[in-house]
Amino acid sequence: MDMDNGISLYPGLDNTPAENLALLEKAAHDGIRRIFISLHIPETDVSALKQEIGTLLQAARRHGMEVISDVSPATCQLLDLPDFNPTSFRMLGITTLRLDYGFSAEEIARLTHRFPEMRFQLNASTITRRILKELQDAGTDFSRIDALHNFYPRRGTGLSEQSLVHANILLHRYGIRVGAFVASQGRRRSPLKDGLPTLEEHRDEAAELSARHLVALGCDSVFLADSLPTAEEIQGIGHLQGDQVTLHARYMTKDPVQRELLAHTFTARLDEARDAIRAQESRRLLREMHAKVLPDNATTHPIGAITIDNEGYGRYMGELQIIRMPQPADPRTNVAAMVDESECNLLQYITPGRKFSFRFAPETDII
């Protein structure tokens, strides 16, 4: 499933207007449909922002991109709006308003009914059961709402995995989709330049791996948070798949039958094995291929080994597993591929009923 992922723009801060425009164009080209624009960073050059914002919003509109902006009294002043009026933001090209501080449940509920052309966004990082209950009691139209976690510029202040998951579960209970940020390893945003992740553990991690971790934790969208991400990072976020755990792996076999089998998306069986993640569909898929798996590469099975049972296992031929507990070699089972060591942490999120797939880089296309 494709996701509605995003980039972040900070007019008047680190990038030149040309760099920001090029970033927007590149993101649109790579299938990114959302932009988070922050308009209340103290270090921003306000006159530069005012000169640039119109061009960026115009380009976003041309590409049909959703523009999310945090709003506060200072934002209205910055954009020369006399008062807080969602229609004025819409006319500028801002389509979603992030309602962080200073809005009561009644005010938010009223906004969702009075301005059907706008979307509104909650701060996922500060959400509580009580806030959601108040919004529900006030009659909020939750179909007009989504949520986005904060990012954390100062090292050591990012969220824990546990708190992010807790917030995501709460929001999903009300049918609210949730996004979060990953840091870029490209140009990092001023003034601290220490990355802008939602989760502290992602601060120095590759953006694409962090993004796949967020998907595994139940996030519905991922935003690149820093000023000027690399072309590879934009492409990775643009092509990110939702609702499944994607693992980078390397082939251990040249057999075309096993490689074709590995190209599918699988579902983890509901009757969870102690030692391995078992694919629900692999044996059926092999039968549909009218193919056989011959003995090949029957080495030991370390954690992260992707195994396929060969014809020696009789009716289990085609059984695909990802090993979670090391096992000895078995001539009836081939080690067809290996999950990259840095990705084995993601195995814990392939829970019963969860979909998973493998991605093989062209240069790893060798034994």
Short mmCIF file of C-alpha atoms in Angstrom, two decimals:
data_model
loop_
_atom_site.label_atom_id
_atom_site.label_comp_id
_atom_site.label_asym_id
_atom_site.label_seq_id
_atom_site.Cartn_x
_atom_site.Cartn_y
_atom_site.Cartn_z
CA MET A 1 0.00 0.00 0.00
CA ASP A 2 1.38 3.42 -0.93
CA MET A 3 1.67 5.93 1.88
CA ASP A 4 1.07 9.68 2.10
CA ASN A 5 4.62 10.59 3.10
CA GLY A 6 6.14 14.04 3.32
CA ILE A 7 9.07 16.43 3.43
CA SER A 8 9.58 19.53 5.58
CA LEU A 9 10.30 23.05 4.31
CA TYR A 10 11.73 25.92 6.34
CA PRO A 11 11.60 29.07 4.17
CA GLY A 12 13.91 31.78 5.47
CA LEU A 13 16.19 29.39 7.34
CA ASP A 14 18.99 27.15 5.95
CA ASN A 15 18.21 26.72 2.27
CA THR A 16 18.15 29.21 -0.57
CA PRO A 17 14.73 29.72 -2.23
CA ALA A 18 16.06 27.76 -5.23
CA GLU A 19 17.07 24.82 -3.00
CA ASN A 20 13.65 24.73 -1.34
CA LEU A 21 11.87 24.82 -4.68
CA ALA A 22 14.13 22.06 -6.09
CA LEU A 23 13.45 19.98 -2.96
CA LEU A 24 9.69 20.35 -3.46
CA GLU A 25 9.94 19.44 -7.17
CA LYS A 26 12.13 16.39 -6.43
CA ALA A 27 9.71 15.22 -3.71
CA ALA A 28 6.71 15.57 -6.06
CA HIS A 29 8.59 13.64 -8.75
CA ASP A 30 9.24 10.78 -6.29
CA GLY A 31 5.60 10.41 -5.27
CA ILE A 32 5.65 12.47 -2.08
CA ARG A 33 2.32 14.21 -1.61
CA ARG A 34 2.65 16.14 1.66
CA ILE A 35 4.70 19.09 2.91
CA PHE A 36 5.13 20.21 6.49
CA ILE A 37 5.95 23.93 6.65
CA SER A 38 7.03 25.28 10.01
CA LEU A 39 6.33 28.99 10.34
CA HIS A 40 7.37 29.71 13.91
CA ILE A 41 11.07 28.87 14.24
CA PRO A 42 12.74 31.76 16.11
CA GLU A 43 15.88 31.68 13.91
CA THR A 44 13.89 32.24 10.69
CA ASP A 45 14.61 35.34 8.59
CA VAL A 46 11.03 36.66 8.46
CA SER A 47 11.44 38.93 5.44
CA ALA A 48 13.04 36.07 3.42
CA LEU A 49 10.21 33.76 4.49
CA LYS A 50 7.56 36.26 3.35
CA GLN A 51 9.25 36.62 -0.05
CA GLU A 52 9.53 32.87 -0.58
CA ILE A 53 6.36 31.38 0.89
CA GLY A 54 4.10 32.35 -2.03
CA THR A 55 6.29 30.62 -4.64
CA LEU A 56 6.48 27.44 -2.57
CA LEU A 57 2.73 27.31 -1.93
CA GLN A 58 2.04 27.93 -5.62
CA ALA A 59 4.37 25.04 -6.62
CA ALA A 60 2.72 22.76 -4.05
CA ARG A 61 -0.71 23.61 -5.44
CA ARG A 62 0.49 22.90 -8.98
CA HIS A 63 1.54 19.38 -7.87
CA GLY A 64 -1.64 18.82 -5.84
CA MET A 65 0.35 18.47 -2.61
CA GLU A 66 -1.13 18.76 0.86
CA VAL A 67 0.52 21.60 2.82
CA ILE A 68 0.50 21.29 6.62
CA SER A 69 1.34 24.31 8.74
CA ASP A 70 1.49 24.75 12.49
CA VAL A 71 -0.69 27.69 13.53
CA SER A 72 -0.48 30.17 16.37
CA PRO A 73 -1.22 33.89 16.76
CA ALA A 74 2.37 34.50 15.58
CA THR A 75 1.64 32.58 12.34
CA CYS A 76 -1.28 34.86 11.51
CA GLN A 77 0.92 37.91 12.07
CA LEU A 78 3.68 36.43 9.94
CA LEU A 79 1.32 35.78 7.02
CA ASP A 80 -0.33 39.21 7.41
CA LEU A 81 -3.68 37.66 8.33
CA PRO A 82 -5.84 39.95 10.51
CA ASP A 83 -7.14 37.02 12.58
CA PHE A 84 -7.28 33.23 12.70
CA ASN A 85 -9.48 32.23 9.78
CA PRO A 86 -8.97 28.83 8.12
CA THR A 87 -10.35 30.13 4.81
CA SER A 88 -7.51 32.70 4.62
CA PHE A 89 -4.96 29.89 5.06
CA ARG A 90 -6.74 27.87 2.36
CA MET A 91 -6.57 30.79 -0.05
CA LEU A 92 -2.81 30.99 0.51
CA GLY A 93 -2.51 27.28 -0.35
CA ILE A 94 -2.22 25.81 3.17
CA THR A 95 -4.61 22.85 3.25
CA THR A 96 -4.07 21.37 6.74
CA LEU A 97 -3.71 23.27 10.01
CA ARG A 98 -1.78 21.69 12.88
CA LEU A 99 -3.66 22.73 16.01
CA ASP A 100 -1.04 22.43 18.69
CA TYR A 101 -1.57 24.86 21.57
CA GLY A 102 -4.49 27.00 22.64
CA PHE A 103 -7.44 25.23 20.99
CA SER A 104 -10.18 23.72 23.16
CA ALA A 105 -12.03 20.52 22.20
CA GLU A 106 -15.13 22.61 21.42
CA GLU A 107 -13.18 24.93 19.11
CA ILE A 108 -11.60 21.99 17.25
CA ALA A 109 -14.99 20.28 16.88
CA ARG A 110 -16.47 23.52 15.50
CA LEU A 111 -13.61 23.93 13.00
CA THR A 112 -14.13 20.41 11.60
CA HIS A 113 -17.76 21.26 10.81
CA ARG A 114 -17.47 24.91 9.71
CA PHE A 115 -14.57 24.51 7.25
CA PRO A 116 -15.17 21.34 5.20
CA GLU A 117 -12.49 22.37 2.68
CA MET A 118 -9.75 22.19 5.36
CA ARG A 119 -8.11 19.37 7.27
CA PHE A 120 -6.91 19.67 10.86
CA GLN A 121 -4.07 17.95 12.63
CA LEU A 122 -3.46 17.01 16.25
CA ASN A 123 -0.10 16.74 17.97
CA ALA A 124 0.29 12.98 18.35
CA SER A 125 3.14 13.32 20.87
CA THR A 126 1.01 15.10 23.48
CA ILE A 127 -2.27 13.25 22.90
CA THR A 128 -4.05 11.63 25.83
CA ARG A 129 -7.10 9.44 26.27
CA ARG A 130 -8.84 12.37 27.97
CA ILE A 131 -8.21 14.79 25.06
CA LEU A 132 -9.62 12.28 22.56
CA LYS A 133 -12.67 11.63 24.73
CA GLU A 134 -13.29 15.41 25.03
CA LEU A 135 -13.00 15.78 21.25
CA GLN A 136 -15.48 12.94 20.76
CA ASP A 137 -17.93 14.37 23.32
CA ALA A 138 -17.69 17.78 21.60
CA GLY A 139 -18.83 16.16 18.33
CA THR A 140 -15.55 16.43 16.38
CA ASP A 141 -15.73 15.08 12.83
CA PHE A 142 -12.75 12.70 13.03
CA SER A 143 -12.81 12.17 9.24
CA ARG A 144 -11.39 15.74 8.95
CA ILE A 145 -8.54 15.01 11.39
CA ASP A 146 -5.18 13.29 11.39
CA ALA A 147 -2.21 13.45 13.78
CA LEU A 148 1.52 14.07 13.51
CA HIS A 149 4.17 13.51 16.15
CA ASN A 150 6.69 16.21 17.10
CA PHE A 151 10.33 16.20 16.07
CA TYR A 152 13.04 16.87 18.66
CA PRO A 153 16.06 19.06 17.71
CA ARG A 154 17.99 18.62 20.98
CA ARG A 155 19.94 15.39 21.41
CA GLY A 156 18.44 13.22 24.16
CA THR A 157 14.90 14.66 23.99
CA GLY A 158 13.29 12.39 21.36
CA LEU A 159 10.45 10.03 22.23
CA SER A 160 10.83 6.43 23.33
CA GLU A 161 9.42 3.67 21.16
CA GLN A 162 6.98 2.80 23.95
CA SER A 163 5.44 6.29 24.14
CA LEU A 164 5.09 6.52 20.34
CA VAL A 165 3.34 3.14 20.15
CA HIS A 166 1.03 4.06 23.05
CA ALA A 167 -0.03 7.29 21.28
CA ASN A 168 -0.50 5.50 17.93
CA ILE A 169 -2.77 2.87 19.52
CA LEU A 170 -4.89 5.58 21.18
CA LEU A 171 -5.30 7.54 17.94
CA HIS A 172 -6.03 4.47 15.81
CA ARG A 173 -8.80 3.55 18.25
CA TYR A 174 -10.58 6.73 17.08
CA GLY A 175 -9.80 6.06 13.42
CA ILE A 176 -7.13 8.80 13.28
CA ARG A 177 -4.10 8.24 11.05
CA VAL A 178 -0.71 9.10 12.52
CA GLY A 179 2.55 10.43 11.06
CA ALA A 180 6.06 10.87 12.51
CA PHE A 181 9.40 12.38 11.50
CA VAL A 182 12.78 10.89 10.64
CA ALA A 183 16.11 12.73 10.67
CA SER A 184 18.09 13.20 7.47
CA GLN A 185 21.77 12.48 7.18
CA GLY A 186 21.94 15.26 4.53
CA ARG A 187 21.84 18.96 5.50
CA ARG A 188 20.54 19.12 9.05
CA ARG A 189 18.42 22.01 10.20
CA SER A 190 19.75 24.97 12.17
CA PRO A 191 20.46 25.95 14.83
CA LEU A 192 21.56 22.68 16.48
CA LYS A 193 22.05 20.57 13.32
CA ASP A 194 21.62 17.37 15.31
CA GLY A 195 18.78 15.93 13.24
CA LEU A 196 15.02 16.22 13.82
CA PRO A 197 13.71 12.73 14.63
CA THR A 198 10.55 11.81 16.51
CA LEU A 199 12.26 8.78 18.12
CA GLU A 200 15.58 9.44 19.85
CA GLU A 201 16.99 6.11 18.63
CA HIS A 202 16.65 7.34 15.02
CA ARG A 203 18.84 10.44 15.44
CA ASP A 204 21.94 8.97 13.77
CA GLU A 205 20.25 6.17 11.82
CA ALA A 206 19.68 5.99 8.07
CA ALA A 207 16.38 7.74 7.22
CA GLU A 208 14.98 4.88 5.18
CA LEU A 209 15.62 2.29 7.94
CA SER A 210 14.09 4.66 10.53
CA ALA A 211 11.07 5.09 8.24
CA ARG A 212 10.52 1.34 7.91
CA HIS A 213 10.80 1.06 11.70
CA LEU A 214 8.06 3.72 12.10
CA VAL A 215 5.83 1.79 9.68
CA ALA A 216 6.44 -1.37 11.73
CA LEU A 217 5.37 0.61 14.84
CA GLY A 218 2.03 1.52 13.24
CA CYS A 219 2.75 4.95 11.71
CA ASP A 220 0.63 5.68 8.64
CA SER A 221 2.96 8.32 7.18
CA VAL A 222 6.59 9.38 7.51
CA PHE A 223 8.08 12.86 7.04
CA LEU A 224 11.69 13.77 6.36
CA ALA A 225 12.26 16.47 8.95
CA ASP A 226 15.58 18.14 8.09
CA SER A 227 16.37 21.05 5.79
CA LEU A 228 17.89 19.35 2.76
CA PRO A 229 17.61 15.55 2.61
CA THR A 230 19.61 13.62 0.01
CA ALA A 231 18.08 12.46 -3.28
CA GLU A 232 18.33 8.84 -2.05
CA GLU A 233 16.45 9.68 1.17
CA ILE A 234 13.65 11.42 -0.74
CA GLN A 235 13.36 8.48 -3.12
CA GLY A 236 13.35 5.98 -0.22
CA ILE A 237 10.55 7.82 1.61
CA GLY A 238 8.61 8.32 -1.65
CA HIS A 239 8.65 4.57 -2.38
CA LEU A 240 7.99 3.43 1.19
CA GLN A 241 5.30 0.76 1.48
CA GLY A 242 2.76 0.86 4.27
CA ASP A 243 1.07 -1.91 6.32
CA GLN A 244 3.99 -4.33 5.99
CA VAL A 245 7.49 -4.87 7.34
CA THR A 246 10.03 -4.60 4.51
CA LEU A 247 13.44 -6.18 5.14
CA HIS A 248 16.63 -5.55 3.19
CA ALA A 249 18.29 -8.86 2.42
CA ARG A 250 20.98 -10.45 0.26
CA TYR A 251 20.61 -13.56 -1.87
CA MET A 252 22.41 -16.75 -0.89
CA THR A 253 21.18 -18.66 -3.93
CA LYS A 254 21.29 -18.27 -7.70
CA ASP A 255 18.30 -20.57 -8.20
CA PRO A 256 15.61 -18.66 -10.18
CA VAL A 257 12.78 -20.64 -8.54
CA GLN A 258 13.78 -19.60 -5.03
CA ARG A 259 14.43 -16.03 -6.14
CA GLU A 260 10.99 -15.80 -7.74
CA LEU A 261 9.42 -17.07 -4.50
CA LEU A 262 11.34 -14.48 -2.46
CA ALA A 263 9.86 -11.66 -4.59
CA HIS A 264 6.36 -12.13 -3.10
CA THR A 265 4.74 -10.39 -0.14
CA PHE A 266 3.96 -12.85 2.65
CA THR A 267 1.80 -13.00 5.78
CA ALA A 268 3.14 -14.30 9.09
CA ARG A 269 1.09 -17.32 10.18
CA LEU A 270 -1.34 -16.80 13.03
CA ASP A 271 -0.09 -19.93 14.85
CA GLU A 272 3.24 -18.37 15.75
CA ALA A 273 6.27 -20.69 15.88
CA ARG A 274 8.78 -20.28 18.71
CA ASP A 275 11.91 -20.35 16.53
CA ALA A 276 10.90 -18.78 13.21
CA ILE A 277 8.49 -16.53 11.35
CA ARG A 278 6.55 -18.81 8.99
CA ALA A 279 5.07 -17.51 5.73
CA GLN A 280 1.42 -18.42 5.29
CA GLU A 281 1.42 -18.49 1.46
CA SER A 282 4.80 -19.83 0.31
CA ARG A 283 3.94 -23.51 -0.23
CA ARG A 284 0.78 -22.60 -2.18
CA LEU A 285 2.73 -20.06 -4.26
CA LEU A 286 5.32 -22.70 -5.17
CA ARG A 287 2.55 -25.10 -6.28
CA GLU A 288 1.08 -22.31 -8.45
CA MET A 289 4.53 -21.84 -10.00
CA HIS A 290 4.54 -25.57 -10.95
CA ALA A 291 8.15 -25.65 -9.82
CA LYS A 292 10.42 -27.66 -7.54
CA VAL A 293 12.96 -26.52 -4.97
CA LEU A 294 16.09 -28.63 -5.28
CA PRO A 295 18.64 -29.03 -2.45
CA ASP A 296 21.00 -26.04 -2.48
CA ASN A 297 23.11 -24.25 0.16
CA ALA A 298 22.09 -26.28 3.23
CA THR A 299 24.25 -24.34 5.72
CA THR A 300 23.49 -23.53 9.38
CA HIS A 301 20.53 -21.24 10.09
CA PRO A 302 21.64 -18.15 12.05
CA ILE A 303 19.20 -15.43 13.17
CA GLY A 304 17.96 -13.62 10.06
CA ALA A 305 18.43 -16.58 7.69
CA ILE A 306 15.58 -16.86 5.14
CA THR A 307 15.08 -20.56 4.55
CA ILE A 308 13.06 -22.48 1.97
CA ASP A 309 12.38 -26.21 2.39
CA ASN A 310 13.45 -28.27 -0.62
CA GLU A 311 11.97 -31.48 -2.10
CA GLY A 312 13.63 -33.50 0.69
CA TYR A 313 10.92 -32.19 3.05
CA GLY A 314 8.08 -33.72 1.05
CA ARG A 315 4.83 -31.78 1.37
CA TYR A 316 6.66 -28.96 3.22
CA MET A 317 8.55 -28.10 0.01
CA GLY A 318 8.32 -24.31 -0.45
CA GLU A 319 7.91 -23.59 3.30
CA LEU A 320 9.55 -20.18 3.79
CA GLN A 321 10.79 -19.09 7.22
CA ILE A 322 12.82 -16.28 8.76
CA ILE A 323 14.93 -17.76 11.55
CA ARG A 324 14.59 -16.18 15.00
CA MET A 325 16.55 -18.79 17.00
CA PRO A 326 19.78 -20.27 15.52
CA GLN A 327 19.32 -23.80 14.14
CA PRO A 328 21.70 -26.47 12.80
CA ALA A 329 22.07 -27.19 9.09
CA ASP A 330 19.46 -29.52 7.55
CA PRO A 331 19.92 -30.99 4.04
CA ARG A 332 16.13 -30.66 3.52
CA THR A 333 16.22 -26.87 4.02
CA ASN A 334 18.01 -24.29 1.85
CA VAL A 335 19.31 -20.96 3.13
CA ALA A 336 17.99 -18.85 0.23
CA ALA A 337 18.84 -15.39 1.60
CA MET A 338 19.98 -13.49 4.68
CA VAL A 339 18.32 -10.45 6.27
CA ASP A 340 20.89 -7.64 6.64
CA GLU A 341 22.30 -7.75 10.15
CA SER A 342 21.28 -4.14 10.87
CA GLU A 343 17.65 -5.06 10.06
CA CYS A 344 17.24 -8.07 12.37
CA ASN A 345 15.75 -5.71 14.98
CA LEU A 346 12.69 -5.41 12.70
CA LEU A 347 11.91 -9.16 12.99
CA GLN A 348 10.18 -8.57 16.33
CA TYR A 349 7.50 -6.50 14.56
CA ILE A 350 6.48 -9.32 12.19
CA THR A 351 3.71 -10.40 14.51
CA PRO A 352 1.06 -13.03 13.58
CA GLY A 353 -1.03 -11.81 10.65
CA ARG A 354 1.46 -9.05 9.69
CA LYS A 355 2.62 -8.80 6.08
CA PHE A 356 6.32 -8.82 5.23
CA SER A 357 8.49 -8.67 2.12
CA PHE A 358 12.16 -8.53 1.11
CA ARG A 359 14.10 -5.97 -0.88
CA PHE A 360 17.28 -7.02 -2.67
CA ALA A 361 19.72 -4.37 -3.88
CA PRO A 362 21.06 -5.08 -7.40
CA GLU A 363 24.69 -5.12 -6.20
CA THR A 364 23.91 -7.91 -3.70
CA ASP A 365 22.72 -10.06 -6.57
CA ILE A 366 25.61 -12.50 -6.02
CA ILE A 367 26.46 -15.20 -3.57
#
